Coordinates of C-alpha atoms (C1' of nucleotides) in Angstrom, one line a residue:
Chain N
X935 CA 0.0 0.0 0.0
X936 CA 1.0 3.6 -0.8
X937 CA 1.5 6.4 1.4
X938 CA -0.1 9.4 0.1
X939 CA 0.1 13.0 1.7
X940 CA -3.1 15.7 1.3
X941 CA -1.5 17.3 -2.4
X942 CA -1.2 13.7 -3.5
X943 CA -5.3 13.3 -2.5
X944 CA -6.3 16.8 -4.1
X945 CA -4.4 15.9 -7.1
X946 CA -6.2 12.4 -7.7
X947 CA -9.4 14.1 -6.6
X948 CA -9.3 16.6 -9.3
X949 CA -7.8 14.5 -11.6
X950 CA -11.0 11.7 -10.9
X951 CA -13.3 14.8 -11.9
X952 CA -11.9 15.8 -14.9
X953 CA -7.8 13.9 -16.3
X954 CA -8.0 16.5 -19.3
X955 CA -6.3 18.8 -16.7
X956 CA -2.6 20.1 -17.6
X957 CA -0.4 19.6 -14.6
X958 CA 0.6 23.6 -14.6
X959 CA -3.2 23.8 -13.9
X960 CA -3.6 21.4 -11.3
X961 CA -0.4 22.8 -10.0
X962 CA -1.9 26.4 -9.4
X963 CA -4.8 25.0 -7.5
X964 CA -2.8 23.0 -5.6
X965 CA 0.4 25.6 -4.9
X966 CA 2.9 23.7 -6.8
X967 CA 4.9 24.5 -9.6
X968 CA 4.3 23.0 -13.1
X969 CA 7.4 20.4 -12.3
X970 CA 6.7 19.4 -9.1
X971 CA 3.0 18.6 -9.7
X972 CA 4.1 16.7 -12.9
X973 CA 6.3 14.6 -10.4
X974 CA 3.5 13.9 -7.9
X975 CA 1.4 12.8 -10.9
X976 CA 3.9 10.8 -12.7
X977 CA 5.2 8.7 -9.3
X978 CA 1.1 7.7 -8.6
X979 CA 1.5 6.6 -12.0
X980 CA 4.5 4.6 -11.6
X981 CA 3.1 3.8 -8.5
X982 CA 0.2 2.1 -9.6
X983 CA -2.3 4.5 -7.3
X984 CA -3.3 6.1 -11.2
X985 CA -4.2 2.7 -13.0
X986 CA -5.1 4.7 -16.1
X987 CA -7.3 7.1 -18.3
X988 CA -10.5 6.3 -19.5
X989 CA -13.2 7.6 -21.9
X990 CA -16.4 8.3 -20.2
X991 CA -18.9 7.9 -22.9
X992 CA -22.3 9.2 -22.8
X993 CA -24.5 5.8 -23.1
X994 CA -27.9 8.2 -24.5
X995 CA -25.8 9.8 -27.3
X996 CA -25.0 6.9 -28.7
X997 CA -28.6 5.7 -28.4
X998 CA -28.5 3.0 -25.5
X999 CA -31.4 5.0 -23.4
X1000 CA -31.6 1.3 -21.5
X1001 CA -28.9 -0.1 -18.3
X1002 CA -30.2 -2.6 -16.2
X1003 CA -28.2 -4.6 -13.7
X1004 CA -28.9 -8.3 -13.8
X1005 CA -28.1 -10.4 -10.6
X1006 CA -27.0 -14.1 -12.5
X1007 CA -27.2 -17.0 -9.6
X1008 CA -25.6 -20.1 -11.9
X1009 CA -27.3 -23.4 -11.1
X1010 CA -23.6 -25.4 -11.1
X1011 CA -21.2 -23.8 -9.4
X1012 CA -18.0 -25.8 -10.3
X1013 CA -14.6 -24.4 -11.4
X1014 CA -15.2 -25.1 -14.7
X1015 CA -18.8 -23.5 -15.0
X1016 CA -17.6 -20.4 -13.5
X1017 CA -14.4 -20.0 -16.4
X1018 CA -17.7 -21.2 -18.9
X1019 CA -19.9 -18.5 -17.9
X1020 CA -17.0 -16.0 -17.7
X1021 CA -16.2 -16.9 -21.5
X1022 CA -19.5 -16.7 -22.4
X1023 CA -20.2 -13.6 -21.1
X1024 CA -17.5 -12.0 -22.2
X1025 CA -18.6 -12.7 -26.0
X1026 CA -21.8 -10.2 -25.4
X1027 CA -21.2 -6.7 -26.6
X1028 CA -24.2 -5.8 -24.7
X1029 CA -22.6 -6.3 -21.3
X1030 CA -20.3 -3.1 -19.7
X1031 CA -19.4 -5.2 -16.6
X1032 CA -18.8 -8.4 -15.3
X1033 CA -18.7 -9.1 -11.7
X1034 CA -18.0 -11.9 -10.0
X1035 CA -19.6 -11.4 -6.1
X1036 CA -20.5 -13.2 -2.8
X1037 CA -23.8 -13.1 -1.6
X1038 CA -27.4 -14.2 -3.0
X1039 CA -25.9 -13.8 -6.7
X1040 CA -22.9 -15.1 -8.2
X1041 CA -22.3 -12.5 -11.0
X1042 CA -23.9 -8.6 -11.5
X1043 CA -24.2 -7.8 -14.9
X1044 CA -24.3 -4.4 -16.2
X1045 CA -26.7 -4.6 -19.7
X1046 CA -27.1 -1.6 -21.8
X1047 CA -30.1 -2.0 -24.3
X1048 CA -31.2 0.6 -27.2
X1049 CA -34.8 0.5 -25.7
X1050 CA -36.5 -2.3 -23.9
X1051 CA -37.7 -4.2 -26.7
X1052 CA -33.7 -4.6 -27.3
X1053 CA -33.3 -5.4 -24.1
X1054 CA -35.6 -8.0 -23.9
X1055 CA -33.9 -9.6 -26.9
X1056 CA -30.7 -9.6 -25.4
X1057 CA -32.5 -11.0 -22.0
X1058 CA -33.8 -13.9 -23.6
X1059 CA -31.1 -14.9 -26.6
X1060 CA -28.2 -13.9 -24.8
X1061 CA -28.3 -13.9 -21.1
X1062 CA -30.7 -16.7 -20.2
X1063 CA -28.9 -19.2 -22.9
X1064 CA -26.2 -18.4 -21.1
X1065 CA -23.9 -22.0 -19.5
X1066 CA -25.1 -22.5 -16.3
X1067 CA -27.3 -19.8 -15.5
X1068 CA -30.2 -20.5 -12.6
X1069 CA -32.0 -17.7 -11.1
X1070 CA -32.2 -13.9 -12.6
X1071 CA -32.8 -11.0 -11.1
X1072 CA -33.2 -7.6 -12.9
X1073 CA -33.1 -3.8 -11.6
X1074 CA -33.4 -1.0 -14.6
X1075 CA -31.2 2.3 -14.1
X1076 CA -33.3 5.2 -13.6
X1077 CA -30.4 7.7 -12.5
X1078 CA -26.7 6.9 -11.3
X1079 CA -24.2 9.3 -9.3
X1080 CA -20.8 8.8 -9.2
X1081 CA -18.7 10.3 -6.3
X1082 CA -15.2 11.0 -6.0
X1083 CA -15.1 8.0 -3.2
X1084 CA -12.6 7.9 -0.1
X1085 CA -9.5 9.2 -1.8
Chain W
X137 CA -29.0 10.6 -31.0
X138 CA -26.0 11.2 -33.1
X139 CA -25.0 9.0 -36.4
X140 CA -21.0 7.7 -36.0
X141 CA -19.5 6.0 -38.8
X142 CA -17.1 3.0 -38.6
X143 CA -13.7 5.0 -37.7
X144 CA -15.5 6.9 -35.0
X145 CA -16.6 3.7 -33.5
X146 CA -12.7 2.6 -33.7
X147 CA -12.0 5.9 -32.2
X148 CA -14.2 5.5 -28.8
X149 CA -13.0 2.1 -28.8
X150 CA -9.8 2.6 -28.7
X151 CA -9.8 6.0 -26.7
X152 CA -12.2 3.7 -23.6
X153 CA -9.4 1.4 -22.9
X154 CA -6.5 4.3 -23.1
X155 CA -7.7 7.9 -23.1
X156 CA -3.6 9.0 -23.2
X157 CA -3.5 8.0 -26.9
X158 CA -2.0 11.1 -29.2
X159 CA -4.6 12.1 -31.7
X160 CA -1.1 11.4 -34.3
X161 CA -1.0 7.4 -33.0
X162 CA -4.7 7.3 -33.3
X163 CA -4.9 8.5 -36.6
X164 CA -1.7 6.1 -37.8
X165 CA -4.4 3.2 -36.7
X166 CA -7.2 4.1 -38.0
X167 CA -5.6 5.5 -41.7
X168 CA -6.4 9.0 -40.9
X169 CA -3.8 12.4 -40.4
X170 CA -3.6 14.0 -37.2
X171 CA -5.8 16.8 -37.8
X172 CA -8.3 14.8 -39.3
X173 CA -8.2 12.6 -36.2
X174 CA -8.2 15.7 -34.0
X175 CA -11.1 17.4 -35.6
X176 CA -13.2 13.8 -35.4
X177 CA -12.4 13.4 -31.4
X178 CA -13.3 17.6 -31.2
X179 CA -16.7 16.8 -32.5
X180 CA -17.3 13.5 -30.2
X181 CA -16.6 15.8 -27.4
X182 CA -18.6 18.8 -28.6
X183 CA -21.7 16.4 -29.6
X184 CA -21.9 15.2 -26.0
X185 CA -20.8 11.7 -26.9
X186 CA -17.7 11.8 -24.9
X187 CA -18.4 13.0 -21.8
X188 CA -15.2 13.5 -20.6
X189 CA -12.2 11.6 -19.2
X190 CA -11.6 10.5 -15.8
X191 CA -9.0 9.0 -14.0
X192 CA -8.9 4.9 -13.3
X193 CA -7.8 4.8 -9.8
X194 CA -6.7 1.2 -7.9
X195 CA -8.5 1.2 -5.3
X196 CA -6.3 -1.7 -3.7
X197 CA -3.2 0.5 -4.5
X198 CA -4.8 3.0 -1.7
X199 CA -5.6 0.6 0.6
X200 CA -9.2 0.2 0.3
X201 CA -9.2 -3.9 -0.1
X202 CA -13.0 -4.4 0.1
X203 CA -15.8 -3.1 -2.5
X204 CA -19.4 -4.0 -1.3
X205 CA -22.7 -3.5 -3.6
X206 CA -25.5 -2.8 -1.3
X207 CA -29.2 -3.4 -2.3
X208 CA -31.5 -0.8 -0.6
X209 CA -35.1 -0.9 0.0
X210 CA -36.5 2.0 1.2
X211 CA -39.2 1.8 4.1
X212 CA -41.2 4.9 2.8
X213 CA -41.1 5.8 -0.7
X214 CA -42.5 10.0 -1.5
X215 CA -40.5 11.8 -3.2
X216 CA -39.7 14.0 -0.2
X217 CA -38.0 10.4 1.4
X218 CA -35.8 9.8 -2.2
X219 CA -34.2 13.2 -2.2
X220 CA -33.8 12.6 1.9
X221 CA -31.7 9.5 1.2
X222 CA -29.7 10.9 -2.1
X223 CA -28.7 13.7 0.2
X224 CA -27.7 11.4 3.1
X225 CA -26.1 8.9 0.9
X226 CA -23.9 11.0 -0.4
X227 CA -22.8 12.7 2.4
X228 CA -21.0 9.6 2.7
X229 CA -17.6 8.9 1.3
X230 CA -17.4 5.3 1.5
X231 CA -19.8 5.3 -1.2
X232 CA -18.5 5.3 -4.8
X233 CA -21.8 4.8 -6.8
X234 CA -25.7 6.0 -6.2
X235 CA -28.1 4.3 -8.5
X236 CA -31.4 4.5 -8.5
X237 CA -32.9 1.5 -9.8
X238 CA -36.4 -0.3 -10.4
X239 CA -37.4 -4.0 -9.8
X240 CA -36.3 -5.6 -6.0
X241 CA -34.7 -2.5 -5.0
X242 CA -34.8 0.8 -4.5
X243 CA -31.2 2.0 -4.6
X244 CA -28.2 0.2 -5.8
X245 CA -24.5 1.8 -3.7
X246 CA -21.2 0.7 -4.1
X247 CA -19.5 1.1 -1.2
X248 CA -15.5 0.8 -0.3
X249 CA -13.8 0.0 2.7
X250 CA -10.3 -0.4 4.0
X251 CA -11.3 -4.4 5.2
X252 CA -14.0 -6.2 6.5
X253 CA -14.2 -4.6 10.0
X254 CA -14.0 -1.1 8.5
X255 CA -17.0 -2.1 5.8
X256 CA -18.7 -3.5 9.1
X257 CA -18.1 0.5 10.7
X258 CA -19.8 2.0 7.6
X259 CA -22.3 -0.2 7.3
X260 CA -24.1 -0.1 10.7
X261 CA -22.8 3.7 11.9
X262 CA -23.4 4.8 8.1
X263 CA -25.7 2.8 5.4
X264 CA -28.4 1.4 8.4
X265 CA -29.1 5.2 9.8
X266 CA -29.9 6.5 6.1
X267 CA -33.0 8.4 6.6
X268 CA -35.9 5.6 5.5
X269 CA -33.4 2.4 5.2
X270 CA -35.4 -1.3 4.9
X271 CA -34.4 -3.9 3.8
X272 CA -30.5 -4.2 2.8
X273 CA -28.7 -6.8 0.5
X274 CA -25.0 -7.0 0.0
X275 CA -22.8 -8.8 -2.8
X276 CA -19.1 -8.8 -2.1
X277 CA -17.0 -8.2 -4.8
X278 CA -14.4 -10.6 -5.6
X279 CA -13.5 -10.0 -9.4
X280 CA -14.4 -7.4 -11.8
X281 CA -14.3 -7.1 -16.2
X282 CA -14.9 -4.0 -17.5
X283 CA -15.8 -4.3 -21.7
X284 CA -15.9 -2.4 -24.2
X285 CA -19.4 -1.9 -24.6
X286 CA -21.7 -1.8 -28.2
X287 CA -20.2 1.5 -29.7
Chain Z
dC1274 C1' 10.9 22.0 -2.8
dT1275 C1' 11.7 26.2 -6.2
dT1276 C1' 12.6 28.9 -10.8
dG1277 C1' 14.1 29.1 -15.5
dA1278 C1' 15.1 27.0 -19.8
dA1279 C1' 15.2 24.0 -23.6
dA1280 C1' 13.7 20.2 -26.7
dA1281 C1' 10.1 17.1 -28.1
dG1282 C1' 5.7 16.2 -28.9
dA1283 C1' 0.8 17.1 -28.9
dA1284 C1' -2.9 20.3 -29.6
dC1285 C1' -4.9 23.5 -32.4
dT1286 C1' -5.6 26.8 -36.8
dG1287 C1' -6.0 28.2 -41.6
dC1288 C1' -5.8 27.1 -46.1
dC1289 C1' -6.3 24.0 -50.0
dT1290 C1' -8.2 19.6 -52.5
Chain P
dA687 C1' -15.3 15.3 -45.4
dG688 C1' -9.5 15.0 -45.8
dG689 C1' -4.4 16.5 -46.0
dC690 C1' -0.5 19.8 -45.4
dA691 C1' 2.0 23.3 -43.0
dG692 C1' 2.5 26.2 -39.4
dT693 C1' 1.7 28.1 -34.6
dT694 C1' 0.8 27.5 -29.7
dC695 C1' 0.7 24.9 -25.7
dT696 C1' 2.0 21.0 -22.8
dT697 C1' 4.9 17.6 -21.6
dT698 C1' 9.3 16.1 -20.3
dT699 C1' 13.9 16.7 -19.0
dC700 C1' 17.6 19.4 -17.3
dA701 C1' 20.5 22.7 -14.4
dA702 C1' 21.0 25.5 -10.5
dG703 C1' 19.4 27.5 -5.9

DNA sequence: CTTGAAAAGAACTGCCT
DNA sequence: AGGCAGTTCTTTTCAAG
């Protein structure tokens, strides 16, 4: 684990808003020179602390006005199903995340669906032919907040 | 909804798993100049299709070995009680993700935590005195995929 | 840590096909 | 739409305090 210090955490909280920021930017807000920021932001990334930077795509513009979370419970839980279902899975455009859990499901499943006739289609050709899969449980997204989290 | 053609689609794609990517090295892999490919990421951005670019932080990295999806079921549901919880919820900074969901639950949260006695802090001092808590679920998480998506 | 500077590269602009 | 050429800005590295 990494020690960070409170310019470290304002940097990777500004950063987490917005990564399009030049370092002589962050820098100012911070009270740190151009270099020095640029220092602070390239050891977290040499660190591993900054893991990358990512797109964050706007999922109505391109016309998928449907997410729904699907809670998978598989019916055999072996070894071998679990690397089957990942496979599987994996081969569905439709599905953003895979997550492998504890609890009363196995896998959460984020679907995104042009409308809900898609997403019935991909429900029921897709997801319930799916190796192994026993119970499923659905919640649609109606709004999502993200948060900057315990930095 | 906005109509992207073929290298668009190659753009996002490639931009979601590596936002750092020179609009020059894009362009060299797509068959397109760097201005060209500059002007074509310009107008993503201006559209609303990319929404920005945030940073991919390891949360293990920081120290924060447990990630928790919480179910929520409200006890009262008017609208006064939503914007009661949204407010409390995210007051708190354990919690990386509000989503407001329909089907088995009200609210979906993904919450972090340093371990499994700190998760066990948050969630009886934190989650269980949200204004209008029921019923609460929770999936550990052990693994996680994020994909692509269908751009 | 700072300032200052320099080289490389990426972002951005204007013009032309 | 696309390419080419040029300008501006950021990144990246260095030296010196």
């Amino acid at each position: 684990m990494i020690e960070l210090d409170d310019i470290d955490r304002a940097l990777l909280r500004a950063l987490s808003q917005d990564a399009t920021q030049s370092a002589g930017a962050l820098g100012r807000e911070v009270g740190l020179s151009q270099p020095a920021t640029w220092r602070r932001i390239k050891r977290l990334t040499d660190n591993g602390v900054i893991a990358g930077r990512r797109l964050d795509l706007d999922r109505e513009a391109l016309g998928f006005g449907v997410a729904v979370f699907l809670g998978v419970k598989l019916a055999t839980k072996g070894r071998v199903s679990l690397e089957d279902f990942e496979r599987a899975v994996s081969a569905i455009p439709e599905v953003q995340t895979v997550e492998h859990v504890l609890g009363m499901y196995d896998y959460r499943l984020r679907v995104v669906a042009r409308d809900i006739a898609d997403f019935e289609r991909v429900l029921r050709r897709r997801i319930m032919t799916l190796p192994g899969v026993g119970d499923v449980e659905a919640n649609v997204l109606l709004s999502e907040e993200r948060r900057p989290g315990p930095i």
